[in-house]
Coordinates of C-alpha atoms and ligand atoms in Angstrom, one line a residue:
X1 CA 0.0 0.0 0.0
X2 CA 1.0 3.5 -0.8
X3 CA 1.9 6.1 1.8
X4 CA 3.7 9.3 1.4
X5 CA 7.2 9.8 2.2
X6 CA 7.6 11.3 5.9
X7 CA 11.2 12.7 6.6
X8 CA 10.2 12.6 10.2
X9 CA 9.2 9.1 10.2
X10 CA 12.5 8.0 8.5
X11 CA 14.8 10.3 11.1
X12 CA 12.6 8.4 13.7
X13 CA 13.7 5.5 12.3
X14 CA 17.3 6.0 12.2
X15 CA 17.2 8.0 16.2
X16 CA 15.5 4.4 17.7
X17 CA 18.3 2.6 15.4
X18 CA 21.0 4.6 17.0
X19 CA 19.1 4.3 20.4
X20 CA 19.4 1.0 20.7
X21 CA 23.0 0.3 19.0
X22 CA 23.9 3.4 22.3
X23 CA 22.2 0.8 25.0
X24 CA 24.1 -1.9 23.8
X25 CA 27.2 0.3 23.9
X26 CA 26.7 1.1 27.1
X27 CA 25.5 -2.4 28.6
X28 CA 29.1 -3.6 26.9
X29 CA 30.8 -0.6 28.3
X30 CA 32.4 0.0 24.7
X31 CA 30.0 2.8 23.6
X32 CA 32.0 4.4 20.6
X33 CA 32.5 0.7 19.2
X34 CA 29.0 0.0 19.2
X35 CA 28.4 2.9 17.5
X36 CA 30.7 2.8 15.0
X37 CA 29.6 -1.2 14.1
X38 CA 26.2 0.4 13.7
X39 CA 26.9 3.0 11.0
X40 CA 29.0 0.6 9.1
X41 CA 26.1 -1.8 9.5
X42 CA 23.9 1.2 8.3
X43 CA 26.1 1.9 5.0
X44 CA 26.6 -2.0 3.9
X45 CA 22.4 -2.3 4.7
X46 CA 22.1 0.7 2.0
X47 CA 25.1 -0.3 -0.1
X48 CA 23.0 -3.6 -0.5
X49 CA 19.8 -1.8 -1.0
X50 CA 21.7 -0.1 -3.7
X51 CA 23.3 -3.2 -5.4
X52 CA 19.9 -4.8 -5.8
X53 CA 18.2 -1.5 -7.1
X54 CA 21.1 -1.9 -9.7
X55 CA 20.7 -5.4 -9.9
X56 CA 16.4 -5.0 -10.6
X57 CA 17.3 -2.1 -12.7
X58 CA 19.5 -3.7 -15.6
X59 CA 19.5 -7.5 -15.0
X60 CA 16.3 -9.0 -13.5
X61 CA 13.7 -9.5 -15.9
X62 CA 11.2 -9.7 -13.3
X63 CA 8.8 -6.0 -13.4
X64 CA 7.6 -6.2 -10.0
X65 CA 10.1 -4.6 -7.4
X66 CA 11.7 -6.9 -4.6
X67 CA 10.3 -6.8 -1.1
X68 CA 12.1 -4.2 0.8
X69 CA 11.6 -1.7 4.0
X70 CA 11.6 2.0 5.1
X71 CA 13.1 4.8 2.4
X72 CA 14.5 2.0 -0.2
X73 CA 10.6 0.8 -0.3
X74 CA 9.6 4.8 -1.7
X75 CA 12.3 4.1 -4.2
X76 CA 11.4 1.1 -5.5
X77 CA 7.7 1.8 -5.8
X78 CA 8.8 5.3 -7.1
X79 CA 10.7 3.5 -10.1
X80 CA 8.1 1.1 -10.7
X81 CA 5.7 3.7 -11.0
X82 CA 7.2 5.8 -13.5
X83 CA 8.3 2.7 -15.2
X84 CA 4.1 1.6 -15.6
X85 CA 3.1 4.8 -16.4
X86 CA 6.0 5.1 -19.0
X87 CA 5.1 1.6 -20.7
X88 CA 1.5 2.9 -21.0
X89 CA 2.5 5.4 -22.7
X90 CA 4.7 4.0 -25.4
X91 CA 2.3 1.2 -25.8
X92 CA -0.3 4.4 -26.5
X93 CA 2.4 5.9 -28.9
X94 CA 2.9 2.0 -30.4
X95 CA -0.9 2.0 -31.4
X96 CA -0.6 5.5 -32.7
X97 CA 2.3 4.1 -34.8
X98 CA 0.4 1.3 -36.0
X99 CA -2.7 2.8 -37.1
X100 CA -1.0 5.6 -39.2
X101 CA 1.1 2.8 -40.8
X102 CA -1.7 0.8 -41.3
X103 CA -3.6 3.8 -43.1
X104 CA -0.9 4.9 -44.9
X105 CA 0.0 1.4 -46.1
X106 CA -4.2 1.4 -47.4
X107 CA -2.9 5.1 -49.4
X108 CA -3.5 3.8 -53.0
X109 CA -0.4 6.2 -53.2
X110 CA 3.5 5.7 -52.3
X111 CA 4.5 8.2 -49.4
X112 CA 7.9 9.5 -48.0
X113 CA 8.3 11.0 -44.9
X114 CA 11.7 13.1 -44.7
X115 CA 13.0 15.4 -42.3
X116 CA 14.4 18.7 -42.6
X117 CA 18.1 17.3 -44.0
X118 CA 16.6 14.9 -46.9
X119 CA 16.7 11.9 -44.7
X120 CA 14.1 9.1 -45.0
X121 CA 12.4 8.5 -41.8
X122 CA 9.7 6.2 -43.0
X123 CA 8.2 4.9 -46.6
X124 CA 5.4 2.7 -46.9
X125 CA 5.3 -0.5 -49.2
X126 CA 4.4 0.9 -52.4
X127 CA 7.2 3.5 -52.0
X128 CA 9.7 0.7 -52.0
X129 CA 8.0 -1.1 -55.2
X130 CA 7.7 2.5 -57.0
X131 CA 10.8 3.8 -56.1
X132 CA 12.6 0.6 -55.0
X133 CA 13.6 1.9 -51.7
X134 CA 15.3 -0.6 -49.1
X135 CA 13.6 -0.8 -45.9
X136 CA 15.3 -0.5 -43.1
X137 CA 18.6 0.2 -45.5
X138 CA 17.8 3.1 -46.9
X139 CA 16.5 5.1 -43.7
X140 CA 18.0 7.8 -43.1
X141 CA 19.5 8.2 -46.4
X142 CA 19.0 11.8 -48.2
X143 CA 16.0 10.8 -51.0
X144 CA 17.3 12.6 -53.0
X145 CA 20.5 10.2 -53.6
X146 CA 18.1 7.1 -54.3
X147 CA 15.5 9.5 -57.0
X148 CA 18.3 10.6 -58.9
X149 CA 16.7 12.6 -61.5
X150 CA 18.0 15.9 -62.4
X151 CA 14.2 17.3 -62.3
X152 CA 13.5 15.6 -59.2
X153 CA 16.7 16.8 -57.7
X154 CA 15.6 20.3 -58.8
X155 CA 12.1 20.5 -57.7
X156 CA 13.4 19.4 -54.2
X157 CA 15.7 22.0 -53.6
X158 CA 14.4 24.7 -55.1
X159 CA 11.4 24.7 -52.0
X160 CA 8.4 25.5 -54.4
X161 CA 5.8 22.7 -53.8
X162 CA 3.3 24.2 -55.3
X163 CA 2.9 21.9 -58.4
X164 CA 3.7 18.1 -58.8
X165 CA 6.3 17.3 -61.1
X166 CA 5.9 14.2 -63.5
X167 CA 9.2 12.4 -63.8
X168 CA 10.2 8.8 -65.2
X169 CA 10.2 5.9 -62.4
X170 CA 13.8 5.1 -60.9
X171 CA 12.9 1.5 -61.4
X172 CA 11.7 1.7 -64.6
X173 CA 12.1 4.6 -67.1
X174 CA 8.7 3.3 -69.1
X175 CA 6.5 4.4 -66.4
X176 CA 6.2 8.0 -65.3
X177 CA 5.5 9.1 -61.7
X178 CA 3.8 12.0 -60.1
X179 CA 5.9 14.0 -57.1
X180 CA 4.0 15.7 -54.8
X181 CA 6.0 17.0 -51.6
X182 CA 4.3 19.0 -49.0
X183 CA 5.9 19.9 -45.8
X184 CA 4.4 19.5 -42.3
X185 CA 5.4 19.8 -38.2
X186 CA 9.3 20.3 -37.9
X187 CA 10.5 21.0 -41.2
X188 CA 9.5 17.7 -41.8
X189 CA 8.3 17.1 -45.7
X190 CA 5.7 14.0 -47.3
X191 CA 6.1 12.7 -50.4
X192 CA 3.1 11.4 -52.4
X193 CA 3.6 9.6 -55.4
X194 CA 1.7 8.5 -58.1
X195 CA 1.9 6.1 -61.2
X196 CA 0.3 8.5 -64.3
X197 CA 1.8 6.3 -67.0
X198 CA -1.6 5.4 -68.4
X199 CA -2.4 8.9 -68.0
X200 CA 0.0 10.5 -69.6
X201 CA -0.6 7.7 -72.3
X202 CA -3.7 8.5 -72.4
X203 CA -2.8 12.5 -72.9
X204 CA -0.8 11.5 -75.7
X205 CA -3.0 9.2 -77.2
X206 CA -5.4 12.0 -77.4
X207 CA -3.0 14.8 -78.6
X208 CA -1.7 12.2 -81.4
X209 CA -5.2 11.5 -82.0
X210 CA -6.0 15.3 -82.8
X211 CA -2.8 15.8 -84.7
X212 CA -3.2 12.6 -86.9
X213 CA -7.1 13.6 -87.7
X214 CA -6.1 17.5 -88.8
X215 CA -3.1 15.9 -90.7
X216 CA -5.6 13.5 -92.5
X217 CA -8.1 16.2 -93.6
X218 CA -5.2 19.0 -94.4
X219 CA -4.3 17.0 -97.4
X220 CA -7.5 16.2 -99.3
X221 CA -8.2 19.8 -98.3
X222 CA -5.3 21.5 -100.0
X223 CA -5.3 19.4 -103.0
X224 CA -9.1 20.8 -102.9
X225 CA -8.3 24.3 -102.5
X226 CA -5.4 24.3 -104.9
X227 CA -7.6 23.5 -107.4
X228 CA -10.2 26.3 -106.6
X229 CA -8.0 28.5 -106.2
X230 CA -6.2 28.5 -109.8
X231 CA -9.5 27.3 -111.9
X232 CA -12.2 30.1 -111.2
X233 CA -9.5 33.0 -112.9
X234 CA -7.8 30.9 -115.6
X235 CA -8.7 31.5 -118.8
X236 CA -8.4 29.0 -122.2
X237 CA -8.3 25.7 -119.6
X238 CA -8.0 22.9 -121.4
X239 CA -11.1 20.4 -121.4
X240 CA -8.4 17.2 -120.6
X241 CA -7.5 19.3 -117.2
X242 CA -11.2 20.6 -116.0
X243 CA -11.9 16.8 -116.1
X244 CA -9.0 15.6 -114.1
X245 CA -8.9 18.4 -112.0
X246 CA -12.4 17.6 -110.8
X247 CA -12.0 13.7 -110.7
X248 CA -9.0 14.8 -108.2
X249 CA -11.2 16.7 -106.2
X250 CA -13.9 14.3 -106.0
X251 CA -11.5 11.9 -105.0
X252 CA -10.4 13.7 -102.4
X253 CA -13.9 14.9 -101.0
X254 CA -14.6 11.0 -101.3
X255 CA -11.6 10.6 -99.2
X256 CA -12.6 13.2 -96.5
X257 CA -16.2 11.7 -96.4
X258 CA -14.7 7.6 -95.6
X259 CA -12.5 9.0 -93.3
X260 CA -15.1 10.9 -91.2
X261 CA -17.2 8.1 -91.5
X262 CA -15.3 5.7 -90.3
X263 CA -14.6 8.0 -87.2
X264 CA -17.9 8.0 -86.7
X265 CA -18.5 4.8 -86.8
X266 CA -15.2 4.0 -84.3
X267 CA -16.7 6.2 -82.1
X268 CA -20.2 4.9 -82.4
X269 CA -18.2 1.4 -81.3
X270 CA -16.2 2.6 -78.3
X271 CA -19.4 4.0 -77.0
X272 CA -21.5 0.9 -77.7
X273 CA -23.1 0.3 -74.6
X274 CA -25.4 -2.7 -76.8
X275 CA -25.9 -6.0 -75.2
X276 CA -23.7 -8.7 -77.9
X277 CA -25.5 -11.7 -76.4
X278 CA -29.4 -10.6 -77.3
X279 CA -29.5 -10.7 -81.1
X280 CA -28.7 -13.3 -83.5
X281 CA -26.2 -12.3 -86.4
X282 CA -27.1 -14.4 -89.9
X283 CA -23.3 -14.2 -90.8
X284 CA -23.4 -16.6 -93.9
X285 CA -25.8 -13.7 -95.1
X286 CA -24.0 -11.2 -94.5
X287 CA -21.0 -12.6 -96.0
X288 CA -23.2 -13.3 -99.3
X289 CA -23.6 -9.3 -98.9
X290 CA -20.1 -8.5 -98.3
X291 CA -18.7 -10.6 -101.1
X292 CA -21.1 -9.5 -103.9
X293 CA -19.7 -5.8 -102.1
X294 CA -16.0 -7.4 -102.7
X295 CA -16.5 -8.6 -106.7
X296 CA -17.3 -5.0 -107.0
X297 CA -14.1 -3.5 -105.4
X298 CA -12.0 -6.6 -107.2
X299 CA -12.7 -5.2 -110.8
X300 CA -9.7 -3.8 -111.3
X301 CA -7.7 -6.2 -109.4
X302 CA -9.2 -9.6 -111.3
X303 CA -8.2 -11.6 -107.5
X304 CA -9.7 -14.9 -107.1
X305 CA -11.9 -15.1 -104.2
X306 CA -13.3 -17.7 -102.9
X307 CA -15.8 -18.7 -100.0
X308 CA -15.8 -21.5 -97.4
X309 CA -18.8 -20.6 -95.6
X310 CA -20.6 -22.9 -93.3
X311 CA -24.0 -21.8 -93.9
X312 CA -25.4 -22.8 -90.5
X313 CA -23.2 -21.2 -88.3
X314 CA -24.6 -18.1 -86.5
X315 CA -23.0 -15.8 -84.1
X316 CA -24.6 -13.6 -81.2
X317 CA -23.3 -10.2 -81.6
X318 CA -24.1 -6.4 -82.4
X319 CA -24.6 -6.9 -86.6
X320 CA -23.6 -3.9 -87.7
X321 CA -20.7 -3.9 -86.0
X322 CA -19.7 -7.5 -86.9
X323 CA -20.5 -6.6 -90.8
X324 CA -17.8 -3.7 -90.5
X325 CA -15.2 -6.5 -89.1
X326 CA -16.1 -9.0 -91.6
X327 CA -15.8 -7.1 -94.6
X328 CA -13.0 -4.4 -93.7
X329 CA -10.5 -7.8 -93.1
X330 CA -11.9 -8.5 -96.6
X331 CA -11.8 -5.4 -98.5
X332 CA -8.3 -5.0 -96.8
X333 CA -7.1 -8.7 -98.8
X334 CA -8.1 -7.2 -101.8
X335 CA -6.2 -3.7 -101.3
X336 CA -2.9 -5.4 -100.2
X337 CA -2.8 -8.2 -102.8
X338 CA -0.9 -7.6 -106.1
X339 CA -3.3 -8.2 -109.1
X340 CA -4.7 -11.7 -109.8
X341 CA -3.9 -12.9 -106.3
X342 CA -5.7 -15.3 -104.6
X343 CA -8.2 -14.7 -101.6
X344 CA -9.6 -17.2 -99.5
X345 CA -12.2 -16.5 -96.9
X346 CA -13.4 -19.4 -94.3
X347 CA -16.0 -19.3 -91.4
X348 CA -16.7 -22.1 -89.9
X349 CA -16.4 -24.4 -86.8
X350 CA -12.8 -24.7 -85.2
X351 CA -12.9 -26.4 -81.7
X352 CA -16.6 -25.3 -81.1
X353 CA -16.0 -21.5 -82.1
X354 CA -17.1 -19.6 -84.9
X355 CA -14.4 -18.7 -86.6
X356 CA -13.4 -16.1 -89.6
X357 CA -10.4 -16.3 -91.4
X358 CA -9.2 -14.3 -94.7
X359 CA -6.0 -15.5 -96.4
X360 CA -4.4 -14.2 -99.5
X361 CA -0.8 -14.2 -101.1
X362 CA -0.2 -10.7 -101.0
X363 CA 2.1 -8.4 -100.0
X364 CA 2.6 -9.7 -96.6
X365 CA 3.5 -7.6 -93.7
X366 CA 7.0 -7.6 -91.9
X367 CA 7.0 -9.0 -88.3
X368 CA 7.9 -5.3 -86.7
X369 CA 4.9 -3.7 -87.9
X370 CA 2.2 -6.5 -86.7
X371 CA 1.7 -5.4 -83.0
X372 CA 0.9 -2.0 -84.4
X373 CA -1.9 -2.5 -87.3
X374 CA -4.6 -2.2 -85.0
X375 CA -3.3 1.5 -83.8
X376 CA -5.2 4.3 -85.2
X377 CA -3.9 5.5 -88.1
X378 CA -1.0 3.2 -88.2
X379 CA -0.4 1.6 -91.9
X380 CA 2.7 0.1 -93.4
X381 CA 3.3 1.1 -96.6
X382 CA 1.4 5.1 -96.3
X383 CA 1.6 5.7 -100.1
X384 CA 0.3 2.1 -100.8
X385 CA -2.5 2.7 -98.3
X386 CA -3.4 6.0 -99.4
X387 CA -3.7 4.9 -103.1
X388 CA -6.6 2.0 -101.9
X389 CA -8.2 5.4 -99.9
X390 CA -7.5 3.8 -96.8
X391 CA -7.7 6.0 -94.0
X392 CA -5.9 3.9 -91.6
X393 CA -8.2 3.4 -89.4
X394 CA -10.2 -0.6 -90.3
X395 CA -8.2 -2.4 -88.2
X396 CA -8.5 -0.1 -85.7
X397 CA -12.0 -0.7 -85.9
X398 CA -12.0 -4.7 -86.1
X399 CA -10.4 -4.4 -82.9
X400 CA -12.8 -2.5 -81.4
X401 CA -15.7 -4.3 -82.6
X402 CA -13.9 -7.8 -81.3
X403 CA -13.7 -6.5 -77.7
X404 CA -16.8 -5.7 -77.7
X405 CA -17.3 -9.4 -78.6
X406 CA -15.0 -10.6 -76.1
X407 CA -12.6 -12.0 -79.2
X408 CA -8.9 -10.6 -79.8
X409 CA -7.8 -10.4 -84.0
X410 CA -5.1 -12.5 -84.9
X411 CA -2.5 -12.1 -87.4
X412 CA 0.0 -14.3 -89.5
X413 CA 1.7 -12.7 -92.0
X414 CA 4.9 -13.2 -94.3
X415 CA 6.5 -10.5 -96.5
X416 CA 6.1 -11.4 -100.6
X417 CA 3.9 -14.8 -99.3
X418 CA 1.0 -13.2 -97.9
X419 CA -1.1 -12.6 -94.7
X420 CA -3.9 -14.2 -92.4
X421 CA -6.2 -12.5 -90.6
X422 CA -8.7 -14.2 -88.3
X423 CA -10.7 -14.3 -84.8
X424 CA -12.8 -16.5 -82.7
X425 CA -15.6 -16.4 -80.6
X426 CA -16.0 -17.8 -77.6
X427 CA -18.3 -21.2 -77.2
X428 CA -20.9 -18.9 -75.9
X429 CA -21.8 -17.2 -78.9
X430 CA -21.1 -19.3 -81.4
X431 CA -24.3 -21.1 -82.8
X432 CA -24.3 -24.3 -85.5
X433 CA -27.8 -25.2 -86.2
X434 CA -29.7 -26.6 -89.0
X435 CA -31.8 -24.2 -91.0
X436 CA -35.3 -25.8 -91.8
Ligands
ADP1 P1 -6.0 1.1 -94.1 O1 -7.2 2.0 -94.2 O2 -4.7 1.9 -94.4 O3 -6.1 -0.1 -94.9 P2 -6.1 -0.6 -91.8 O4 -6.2 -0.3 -90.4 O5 -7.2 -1.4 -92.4 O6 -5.8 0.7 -92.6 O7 -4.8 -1.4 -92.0 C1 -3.6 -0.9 -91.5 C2 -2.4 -1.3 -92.3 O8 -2.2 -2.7 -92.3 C3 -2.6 -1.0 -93.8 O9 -2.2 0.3 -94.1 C4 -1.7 -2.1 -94.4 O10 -0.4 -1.6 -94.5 C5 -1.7 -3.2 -93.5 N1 -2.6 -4.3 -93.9 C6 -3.9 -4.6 -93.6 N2 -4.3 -5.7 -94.2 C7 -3.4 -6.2 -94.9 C8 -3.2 -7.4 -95.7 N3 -4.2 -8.2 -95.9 N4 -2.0 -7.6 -96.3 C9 -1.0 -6.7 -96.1 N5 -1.1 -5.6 -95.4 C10 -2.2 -5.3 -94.7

C-alpha cells in the first residue's frame, strides 16, 4: 500500500536505530564501538539496498520490485511507477504508430516521410515497389540520392511545392510518376507519389489523336483548295484538265467523307453500350452481302476469291458492328494483294468456335509492324494505303468491334507470301444449327 514519504518518520527511524546500538554500547561498556559497528552496518544495509536497485534495474527480468523496508521501499515503488506509467504510454504511442502505418499502407499512393536534412524517416510498401527503396537500409538516407533525376533533384531543392512534377520511375524509365511534396510539423516534408503512366498515355493518345485527324483532312483539303484557287480565274483551260482536276477533287472529297465516316462509326463502337449476347447475327448472309460488295471493289484487281462458308453457323453479336469487321478484313485482302492474287475467306467451326479467317498471297506484312496494325492510323506502306483510300483506321476498328465481342484479332503474315487475318468467338456465342 501507498503512503507518502515522511522525513520525520524515517529520522525516527534512524534516532531508535542509533538508540538501541547506544544501549548496547553502554551495557558492553564500549560505547564508541557499538556505535561505529552500527553505522557501518547502516552503510553496507544501503550499499546492498543499492546493489539490488542496480541489480532489478539492468539485470532481473522480473517488473515487480523486490520486497524491501523504510526509504529503499519509496524508491522502488517510485521507479516502478514511473516505469508503468512510462510503458503505458509508449504502448499508446505504439498503437498511434500502428494505425497511421496501417492507413498509410491502405494510401492507393507511395508516401515519404523526410526530415528537414533529406533523410528518410519512414516509406510505406508501395514506395519501396515505385521507387525501390530498401527498408530499413535506406532510412536515413538523403531521398534525394536514391531518386536521382535531375528534375526531381531540382524540384526538391528549389522549395516550391506548389505543383507536382511528373518524372520517369527510378525503377523503370517506361513508367512515369507523379511527385508531390508537401511539408508538415518540424520542417519535416511528405512525399506522395503516383503512377500517371496510363495517363500521360492516355494525354498522348489524345493529342496524337487530334494531330493525326487534322493531318488526314489537311491533305484532301489542300489538293481541294489548290484547285479552286487557280480554276475560277484561268482563262483557255484545257477540257483534258477541268476533267482531271475535278475527278481529283472528288477523290479527295470521297476521301474526306470515308475517313469521317469511319470516325464516326469507331466512335459509335467505343461507345457501344449494346448487349452482344441478345440478337442473332445471320453471318453466312452477311458474308453473301459483303462478297457481292468485294467482286465489286476486285474489278480492277481480277483476285480470285473464294468462299468456305458454313452456312449454318450463327453468331450472337451487335450486326452492324460485326458486318464492319467482316468485310474491312476483306476489303483489306483485296487492297494489299498484287493483281490476280488469290483470296480465301473461311467461317466455320474450329474447336466449337465460330471462326473467320481471310488469307491471301499478298504483299505480306514484316514482323515489326504486326503489333501496331490495330493503332489508329498506323499503316505500313502510307503511299500504298493512301492509293486503296484507306484512311488507316479498319483495323483499328476490327479491334474494337472484337472486344466488344470478347474476341482478340489474330494475325500471321509473311512479307512477298502473304497474310492471315482471323478471330474467334467464344463457345458462348457461337451457334451451328440446321436451317429448316
Ligand atoms: P488502311 O485503311 O490503311 O487499310 P487498316 O487499319 O485497315 O488501314 O490497315 C492498317 C495497315 O495494315 C494497312 O495500311 C496495311 O499496310 C496493313 N494491312 C492490312 N491488311 C493487310 C493485308 N491483308 N495484307 C498486307 N497488309 C495489310
Amino acid at each position: 500500500m501507498y503512503y507518502p514519504f515522511s522525513w520525520l518518520r524515517s529520522l525516527g527511524r534512524v534516532a531508535a536505530y542509533f538508540l538501541v546500538v547506544t544501549l548496547l554500547g553502554w551495557y558492553f561498556s564500549e560505547l564508541s564501538i557499538a556505535i561505529a559497528i552500527g553505522a557501518l552496518l547502516l552503510l553496507a544495509g544501503h550499499y546492498w539496498n543499492i546493489y539490488r536497485l542496480n541489480h532489478w534495474l539492468w539485470q532481473s527480468k522480473k517488473i515487480t520490485p523486490p520486497k524491501v523496508n523504510g526509504v529503499w521501499e519509496h524508491i522502488y515503488d517510485g521507479i516502478y511507477t514511473l516505469q508503468r506509467r512510462n510503458r503505458a504510454k509508449r504502448k499508446e504511442l505504439g498503437l498511434l504508430v500502428k494505425r497511421f502505418r496501417e492507413g498509410s499502407e491502405a494510401l492507393p499512393d507511395a508516401a515519404v516521410v523526410v526530415d528537414a536534412n533529406a533523410a528518410i524517416i519512414w516509406c510505406n510498401r508501395l514506395a519501396r515497389i515505385e521507387l525501390g527503396l530498401r527498408w530499413p537500409d535506406d532510412a536515413g538516407r538523403r531521398i534525394y540520392n536514391l531518386v536521382r533525376h535531375p528534375q526531381f533533384i531540382e524540384f526538391y531543392h528549389k522549395k516550391d511545392y506548389e505543383k507536382p512534377i511528373e518524372v520517369p520511375s527510378p525503377v523503370n524509365d517506361q513508367r512515369i510518376l507523379e511527385y508531390r511534396i508537401m511539408p508538415y510539423g518540424d520542417q519535416h516534408l511528405l512525399l506522395l507519389i503516383r503512377d500517371v503512366t496510363k495517363l500521360t498515355q492516355i494525354e498522348k493518345m489524345r493529342k496524337d489523336f487530334v494531330a493525326n485527324v487534322s493531318h488526314e483532312l489537311r491533305t484532301p483539303l489542300t489538293v481541294i483548295n489548290g484547285y479552286l484557287e487557280t480554276l475560277p480565274g484561268a482563262t483557255n483551260i484545257p477540257e483534258a484538265f477541268l476533267a482531271k482536276a475535278f475527278k481529283e477533287m472528288r477523290s479527295q472529297s470521297t476521301r474526306m467523307q470515308c475517313l469521317i465516316e469511319e470516325l464516326l462509326v469507331l466512335s459509335r463502337i467505343e461507345a457501344s453500350n449494346e448487349r452482344t449476347t441478345e440478337n442473332i447475327v445471320d453471318v453466312p448472309q452477311i458474308l453473301n452481302t459483303i462478297k457481292i460488295e468485294a467482286d465489286t471493289l476486285n474489278s480492277a484487281k481480277q483476285h480470285t476469291i473464294s468462299m468456305d462458308v458454313d452456312p449454318n453457323l450463327q453468331v450472337y453479336g451487335v450486326e452492324t458492328e460485326l458486318r464492319s469487321a467482316f468485310s474491312n478484313l476483306l476489303f483489306n485482302a483485296i487492297h494489299y494483294t498484287q493483281e490476280q492474287g488469290k483470296i480465301h475467306v473461311q467461317w466455320k467451326l474450329v474447336d466449337g468456335q465460330a471462326t473467320y479467317l481471310v488469307t491471301d498471297n499478298g504483299y505480306g506484312i514484316e514482323a515489326k509492324h504486326l503489333g501496331r496494325l490495330t493503332e489508329r492510323f498506323y499503316r505500313v506502306d502510307k503511299a500504298r494505303s493512301r492509293k486503296t483510300g484507306g484512311s488507316g483506321l479498319g483495323l483499328s476498328i476490327v479491334k474494337h468491334v472484337l472486344n466488344h465481342h470478347n474476341s482478340r484479332l489474330r494475325i500471321k503474315s509473311k512479307v512477298g507470301e502473304g497474310s492471315e487475318f482471323s478471330f474467334a468467338f467464344s463457345h458462348e456465342l457461337s451457334i451451328k444449327q440446321t436451317k429448316v
